[in-house]
Amino acid sequence: MTLLRLSSTALSRCRFALSPLAETLGVLIALHRPCGEPWLAPWHARHQADYRRWLARDTLAGGLLPLVAATKWLPALVALPPGGGMRTRLADELAVMATYSDEQVRSTVADAVAASWEPQDTGWLALDGLGPRAAAVFEQGWERFVAPDWPRRRAVLERDIVYRAGLLAAYGWKYAVQTLRQRSVWVGDNAIRFSDQEWPDRWIEDGLIFVPRTTGGGWWTCERPPHYALVYPAHGPAAPAGDTGADALSTLLGSGRARVVRELARPATSTQLAQALGVSLGTVSAHLAVLREAGVVAGVRSGRHVLYSRTVRGDRFVTALDADPQ
């Protein structure tokens, strides 16, 4: 078991941040692995040919990306704590990545290869300028697969942070952190169970940075002592705009209303829904009117805004229709 041990003051210094680099890493891992989420299948399939051609053409991408998609220990240069809070820029993160010397890259990659569950080709490590080359790979990954959809993805991430901040205000950090996982994560009062693997515990003095991403899967740490970040999947990430898929919920409600219902696994305003789904505010409002009349969603005023969420009936409806047919 690996623990993130927080000092007596570290918990009060925890905060949220955005990381375009973490989002890019999550997207590239998702593209490399088989698609496990049906609603992402159209997006995954649409980019596969371009992604595989890129790996075949670029020696470093063809060696580094298969590794990060198949290891329990990410190379340090690709898992960096964001330094700009909610305004973190990819350019700043890549500038840090580019400072890694060839020796540092080879050392951290060796750890990742040792923790990989698939054989890895490490011939690319003979190249020079590995840090800047790796930064160039992630810049290309961003431009190809993330940047065109970044406004929607950012809206999803910001919504998640607002959601977590609400939990934090109501219940405190321990509860907010617990909701990141389905199983218990706290060991005592000041340690987070990060992994069941036997790695050295981390001792954190300056607070932990929590970073959401839109792709699924587990969480990972970004470590650059004394700074540590925990990257986790955002609550109820939306499928990319235009990817509706063929499923029972879409067949019954229509793809537009089905996407609204799925997105409302977490409360949102109509404006936030429009941003996340890439549709007009009028379209969202029309869908919400029908869904409210059916008792599937409800709205509650919060200040100047109305927050919509699924009702108990809506949750049961989605669960029943998303279940595998017997």
Short mmCIF file of C-alpha atoms in Angstrom, two decimals:
data_model
loop_
_atom_site.label_atom_id
_atom_site.label_comp_id
_atom_site.label_asym_id
_atom_site.label_seq_id
_atom_site.Cartn_x
_atom_site.Cartn_y
_atom_site.Cartn_z
CA MET A 1 0.00 0.00 0.00
CA THR A 2 1.24 3.49 -0.90
CA LEU A 3 0.15 6.47 1.17
CA LEU A 4 0.17 10.21 0.60
CA ARG A 5 0.92 11.46 4.11
CA LEU A 6 -0.20 15.02 4.80
CA SER A 7 1.37 17.16 7.50
CA SER A 8 -0.80 18.94 10.06
CA THR A 9 -0.90 22.04 7.85
CA ALA A 10 -0.92 20.39 4.42
CA LEU A 11 -4.64 19.59 4.40
CA SER A 12 -5.52 23.25 4.87
CA ARG A 13 -3.26 24.12 1.93
CA CYS A 14 -4.86 21.74 -0.56
CA ARG A 15 -6.31 23.38 -3.66
CA PHE A 16 -7.66 22.69 -7.14
CA ALA A 17 -5.97 23.48 -10.45
CA LEU A 18 -6.27 22.85 -14.17
CA SER A 19 -3.53 21.16 -16.19
CA PRO A 20 -3.64 21.10 -19.99
CA LEU A 21 -0.70 18.68 -19.81
CA ALA A 22 -2.61 16.22 -17.60
CA GLU A 23 -5.61 16.49 -19.93
CA THR A 24 -3.38 15.77 -22.94
CA LEU A 25 -1.77 12.81 -21.19
CA GLY A 26 -5.19 11.41 -20.30
CA VAL A 27 -6.42 11.80 -23.88
CA LEU A 28 -3.33 10.11 -25.35
CA ILE A 29 -3.63 7.21 -22.91
CA ALA A 30 -7.32 6.85 -23.79
CA LEU A 31 -6.52 6.80 -27.51
CA HIS A 32 -3.82 4.17 -27.08
CA ARG A 33 -5.92 1.79 -25.00
CA PRO A 34 -9.06 -0.04 -26.14
CA CYS A 35 -12.13 2.13 -25.59
CA GLY A 36 -13.96 1.00 -22.46
CA GLU A 37 -16.74 3.61 -22.46
CA PRO A 38 -19.47 3.17 -25.11
CA TRP A 39 -20.31 6.89 -25.31
CA LEU A 40 -16.68 7.66 -26.23
CA ALA A 41 -16.45 4.97 -28.90
CA PRO A 42 -17.24 7.28 -31.88
CA TRP A 43 -14.58 9.80 -30.75
CA HIS A 44 -12.06 7.01 -30.15
CA ALA A 45 -12.68 5.43 -33.55
CA ARG A 46 -12.57 8.76 -35.38
CA HIS A 47 -9.03 9.53 -34.18
CA GLN A 48 -7.47 6.05 -34.32
CA ALA A 49 -6.07 6.22 -37.85
CA ASP A 50 -4.46 9.63 -37.27
CA TYR A 51 -3.08 8.54 -33.90
CA ARG A 52 -1.54 5.31 -35.23
CA ARG A 53 -0.01 7.08 -38.26
CA TRP A 54 1.57 9.59 -35.89
CA LEU A 55 3.13 6.82 -33.79
CA ALA A 56 4.49 5.16 -36.92
CA ARG A 57 6.09 8.40 -38.18
CA ASP A 58 7.50 9.80 -34.92
CA THR A 59 10.13 7.64 -33.22
CA LEU A 60 9.81 9.25 -29.81
CA ALA A 61 6.00 9.30 -29.84
CA GLY A 62 6.05 5.66 -30.96
CA GLY A 63 8.16 4.73 -27.93
CA LEU A 64 6.93 7.05 -25.18
CA LEU A 65 3.16 6.90 -25.66
CA PRO A 66 2.83 3.08 -25.62
CA LEU A 67 4.82 3.17 -22.37
CA VAL A 68 2.67 5.74 -20.55
CA ALA A 69 -0.44 3.80 -21.59
CA ALA A 70 0.85 0.54 -20.07
CA THR A 71 2.69 1.34 -16.85
CA LYS A 72 1.87 1.72 -13.18
CA TRP A 73 4.64 4.32 -12.78
CA LEU A 74 4.47 7.35 -15.07
CA PRO A 75 7.78 8.94 -16.09
CA ALA A 76 8.28 12.08 -14.03
CA LEU A 77 8.65 14.38 -17.03
CA VAL A 78 5.08 13.69 -18.28
CA ALA A 79 3.44 13.94 -14.84
CA LEU A 80 4.22 17.45 -13.60
CA PRO A 81 2.30 19.35 -10.89
CA PRO A 82 0.64 22.39 -12.49
CA GLY A 83 2.17 25.64 -11.31
CA GLY A 84 -0.43 28.17 -12.43
CA GLY A 85 -3.52 27.14 -10.52
CA MET A 86 -6.68 27.58 -12.59
CA ARG A 87 -4.67 29.56 -15.17
CA THR A 88 -2.00 26.96 -15.86
CA ARG A 89 -0.79 27.15 -19.47
CA LEU A 90 0.39 24.22 -21.54
CA ALA A 91 3.37 26.26 -22.76
CA ASP A 92 4.62 26.66 -19.19
CA GLU A 93 4.20 22.95 -18.43
CA LEU A 94 6.02 21.95 -21.62
CA ALA A 95 8.83 24.39 -20.82
CA VAL A 96 9.42 22.47 -17.58
CA MET A 97 9.32 19.14 -19.45
CA ALA A 98 11.91 20.40 -21.92
CA THR A 99 14.40 21.08 -19.10
CA TYR A 100 14.83 17.36 -18.37
CA SER A 101 18.29 16.17 -19.37
CA ASP A 102 18.79 12.98 -21.34
CA GLU A 103 20.11 11.28 -18.20
CA GLN A 104 17.05 12.31 -16.18
CA VAL A 105 14.69 11.09 -18.90
CA ARG A 106 16.43 7.73 -19.19
CA SER A 107 16.37 7.26 -15.43
CA THR A 108 12.67 8.00 -14.96
CA VAL A 109 11.73 6.00 -18.07
CA ALA A 110 13.65 3.01 -16.68
CA ASP A 111 11.38 3.10 -13.61
CA ALA A 112 8.30 3.25 -15.84
CA VAL A 113 9.50 0.35 -18.01
CA ALA A 114 10.09 -1.74 -14.88
CA ALA A 115 6.45 -1.09 -13.86
CA SER A 116 4.99 -1.77 -17.32
CA TRP A 117 2.66 -4.70 -17.89
CA GLU A 118 3.63 -4.90 -21.57
CA PRO A 119 7.05 -5.30 -23.27
CA GLN A 120 8.48 -1.92 -24.25
CA ASP A 121 10.77 -0.84 -27.08
CA THR A 122 13.31 1.53 -25.54
CA GLY A 123 15.45 2.13 -28.62
CA TRP A 124 14.20 5.72 -28.74
CA LEU A 125 16.16 6.46 -25.57
CA ALA A 126 19.34 6.54 -27.68
CA LEU A 127 18.15 9.84 -29.20
CA ASP A 128 19.58 13.15 -28.03
CA GLY A 129 17.50 16.03 -26.65
CA LEU A 130 14.89 13.75 -25.10
CA GLY A 131 13.32 16.43 -22.89
CA PRO A 132 12.62 18.92 -25.70
CA ARG A 133 11.57 16.07 -28.01
CA ALA A 134 9.08 14.80 -25.43
CA ALA A 135 7.69 18.32 -25.02
CA ALA A 136 7.24 18.51 -28.80
CA VAL A 137 5.35 15.20 -28.78
CA PHE A 138 2.91 16.48 -26.16
CA GLU A 139 2.50 19.76 -27.99
CA GLN A 140 1.54 17.82 -31.12
CA GLY A 141 -0.81 15.60 -29.09
CA TRP A 142 -2.48 18.70 -27.71
CA GLU A 143 -2.87 20.32 -31.12
CA ARG A 144 -4.20 17.14 -32.77
CA PHE A 145 -6.54 15.72 -30.18
CA VAL A 146 -7.24 18.23 -27.39
CA ALA A 147 -7.09 21.85 -28.58
CA PRO A 148 -10.01 21.59 -31.06
CA ASP A 149 -12.24 20.47 -28.19
CA TRP A 150 -10.58 22.36 -25.33
CA PRO A 151 -13.40 24.88 -24.60
CA ARG A 152 -15.84 22.02 -23.96
CA ARG A 153 -13.31 20.02 -21.98
CA ARG A 154 -12.37 23.05 -19.88
CA ALA A 155 -16.04 23.66 -19.12
CA VAL A 156 -16.36 20.07 -17.88
CA LEU A 157 -13.27 20.46 -15.69
CA GLU A 158 -14.40 23.78 -14.24
CA ARG A 159 -17.82 22.32 -13.45
CA ASP A 160 -16.17 19.46 -11.61
CA ILE A 161 -14.10 21.87 -9.53
CA VAL A 162 -17.21 23.90 -8.66
CA TYR A 163 -18.91 20.64 -7.65
CA ARG A 164 -15.97 19.59 -5.45
CA ALA A 165 -15.71 23.08 -3.97
CA GLY A 166 -19.35 22.82 -2.93
CA LEU A 167 -18.64 19.52 -1.18
CA LEU A 168 -15.59 21.09 0.44
CA ALA A 169 -17.58 24.04 1.76
CA ALA A 170 -20.34 21.81 3.11
CA TYR A 171 -18.39 18.85 4.47
CA GLY A 172 -14.66 19.63 4.49
CA TRP A 173 -11.63 18.28 2.64
CA LYS A 174 -11.84 14.73 3.92
CA TYR A 175 -15.31 14.18 2.46
CA ALA A 176 -14.46 16.02 -0.78
CA VAL A 177 -11.42 13.77 -1.29
CA GLN A 178 -13.36 10.63 -0.39
CA THR A 179 -15.82 11.29 -3.23
CA LEU A 180 -12.99 10.96 -5.77
CA ARG A 181 -13.08 7.17 -5.31
CA GLN A 182 -15.76 4.55 -4.66
CA ARG A 183 -13.73 2.85 -1.94
CA SER A 184 -12.34 4.30 1.28
CA VAL A 185 -9.18 6.33 0.69
CA TRP A 186 -8.37 7.68 4.15
CA VAL A 187 -6.02 5.90 6.51
CA GLY A 188 -6.26 7.61 9.88
CA ASP A 189 -6.66 11.37 9.88
CA ASN A 190 -3.83 12.47 7.62
CA ALA A 191 -3.01 9.84 4.99
CA ILE A 192 -4.61 9.07 1.62
CA ARG A 193 -4.42 5.53 0.27
CA PHE A 194 -3.10 6.21 -3.22
CA SER A 195 -2.27 2.69 -4.41
CA ASP A 196 -2.28 -0.94 -3.33
CA GLN A 197 1.20 -1.27 -4.83
CA GLU A 198 4.19 -1.23 -2.50
CA TRP A 199 5.79 2.10 -3.40
CA PRO A 200 7.45 4.52 -0.96
CA ASP A 201 5.01 6.77 0.90
CA ARG A 202 5.02 10.47 -0.03
CA TRP A 203 5.29 13.07 2.72
CA ILE A 204 3.49 16.26 1.74
CA GLU A 205 4.05 19.55 3.53
CA ASP A 206 2.83 22.19 1.06
CA GLY A 207 -0.65 20.83 0.39
CA LEU A 208 -1.93 18.61 -2.40
CA ILE A 209 -3.09 19.97 -5.76
CA PHE A 210 -6.22 18.25 -7.09
CA VAL A 211 -6.43 18.20 -10.90
CA PRO A 212 -9.48 16.87 -12.80
CA ARG A 213 -9.32 15.40 -16.30
CA THR A 214 -12.13 14.43 -18.69
CA THR A 215 -10.94 10.90 -19.45
CA GLY A 216 -11.84 7.89 -17.32
CA GLY A 217 -9.71 5.40 -15.42
CA GLY A 218 -7.82 5.71 -12.16
CA TRP A 219 -5.85 8.54 -10.65
CA TRP A 220 -2.15 9.33 -10.77
CA THR A 221 0.29 11.54 -8.91
CA CYS A 222 2.44 14.33 -10.31
CA GLU A 223 5.54 14.80 -8.19
CA ARG A 224 8.13 17.56 -8.14
CA PRO A 225 8.98 17.91 -4.45
CA PRO A 226 7.87 19.86 -2.54
CA HIS A 227 4.91 20.07 -4.94
CA TYR A 228 2.51 17.15 -5.42
CA ALA A 229 -0.67 16.83 -7.46
CA LEU A 230 -3.34 14.15 -7.70
CA VAL A 231 -4.97 13.83 -11.14
CA TYR A 232 -8.43 12.25 -11.07
CA PRO A 233 -11.30 11.64 -13.55
CA ALA A 234 -13.88 14.42 -13.46
CA HIS A 235 -17.33 13.52 -12.18
CA GLY A 236 -19.58 12.54 -15.08
CA PRO A 237 -17.39 13.77 -17.98
CA ALA A 238 -19.35 14.52 -21.12
CA ALA A 239 -18.91 12.72 -24.40
CA PRO A 240 -17.46 14.91 -27.17
CA ALA A 241 -19.94 17.09 -28.99
CA GLY A 242 -21.60 15.23 -31.82
CA ASP A 243 -20.82 11.75 -30.46
CA THR A 244 -24.23 10.40 -29.62
CA GLY A 245 -23.80 6.68 -30.04
CA ALA A 246 -26.59 4.16 -30.50
CA ASP A 247 -27.97 3.18 -27.11
CA ALA A 248 -31.32 2.61 -25.43
CA LEU A 249 -31.45 6.03 -23.75
CA SER A 250 -30.75 7.86 -27.02
CA THR A 251 -33.24 5.70 -28.89
CA LEU A 252 -36.00 6.50 -26.40
CA LEU A 253 -35.33 10.19 -25.69
CA GLY A 254 -33.43 11.25 -28.77
CA SER A 255 -29.70 11.84 -28.74
CA GLY A 256 -29.88 15.48 -27.61
CA ARG A 257 -32.06 14.88 -24.56
CA ALA A 258 -30.11 11.72 -23.70
CA ARG A 259 -26.88 13.72 -23.60
CA VAL A 260 -28.48 16.34 -21.34
CA VAL A 261 -29.72 13.64 -18.94
CA ARG A 262 -26.31 11.98 -18.81
CA GLU A 263 -24.55 15.29 -18.29
CA LEU A 264 -26.81 16.04 -15.33
CA ALA A 265 -25.22 13.31 -13.24
CA ARG A 266 -23.77 16.48 -11.70
CA PRO A 267 -25.79 19.71 -11.25
CA ALA A 268 -25.31 22.36 -13.92
CA THR A 269 -26.86 25.55 -15.21
CA SER A 270 -28.30 25.70 -18.70
CA THR A 271 -25.31 27.79 -19.80
CA GLN A 272 -22.86 25.21 -18.46
CA LEU A 273 -24.77 22.45 -20.26
CA ALA A 274 -24.63 24.37 -23.54
CA GLN A 275 -20.86 24.81 -23.18
CA ALA A 276 -20.26 21.19 -22.24
CA LEU A 277 -22.40 19.76 -25.02
CA GLY A 278 -21.45 22.24 -27.72
CA VAL A 279 -25.03 23.29 -28.52
CA SER A 280 -27.01 26.51 -28.28
CA LEU A 281 -28.61 27.73 -25.07
CA GLY A 282 -32.01 27.60 -26.77
CA THR A 283 -31.56 23.93 -27.65
CA VAL A 284 -30.61 23.07 -24.06
CA SER A 285 -33.57 25.03 -22.67
CA ALA A 286 -35.98 23.19 -24.95
CA HIS A 287 -34.61 19.81 -23.86
CA LEU A 288 -34.78 20.80 -20.18
CA ALA A 289 -38.41 21.86 -20.48
CA VAL A 290 -39.42 18.43 -21.78
CA LEU A 291 -37.30 16.56 -19.24
CA ARG A 292 -38.66 18.61 -16.34
CA GLU A 293 -42.23 17.95 -17.41
CA ALA A 294 -41.43 14.22 -17.46
CA GLY A 295 -40.00 14.40 -13.94
CA VAL A 296 -36.56 13.24 -15.08
CA VAL A 297 -34.74 16.44 -14.07
CA ALA A 298 -35.48 19.27 -11.65
CA GLY A 299 -34.21 22.81 -11.24
CA VAL A 300 -33.35 24.66 -8.02
CA ARG A 301 -32.50 28.36 -7.89
CA SER A 302 -29.06 29.18 -6.47
CA GLY A 303 -28.52 32.94 -6.37
CA ARG A 304 -28.99 34.29 -9.88
CA HIS A 305 -28.79 30.87 -11.50
CA VAL A 306 -30.93 27.76 -11.75
CA LEU A 307 -29.07 24.51 -11.15
CA TYR A 308 -30.50 21.47 -12.89
CA SER A 309 -29.92 17.88 -11.79
CA ARG A 310 -31.42 14.45 -12.29
CA THR A 311 -34.24 13.43 -9.98
CA VAL A 312 -34.37 10.04 -8.27
CA ARG A 313 -36.66 8.97 -11.10
CA GLY A 314 -34.10 10.24 -13.61
CA ASP A 315 -31.28 8.30 -11.95
CA ARG A 316 -33.33 5.09 -11.99
CA PHE A 317 -34.31 5.72 -15.59
CA VAL A 318 -30.71 6.12 -16.74
CA THR A 319 -29.53 3.13 -14.70
CA ALA A 320 -32.22 0.87 -16.12
CA LEU A 321 -31.63 1.86 -19.74
CA ASP A 322 -27.83 1.83 -19.51
CA ALA A 323 -27.77 -1.65 -17.98
CA ASP A 324 -26.63 -4.48 -20.23
CA PRO A 325 -29.67 -6.23 -21.75
CA GLN A 326 -30.29 -9.69 -20.36
#
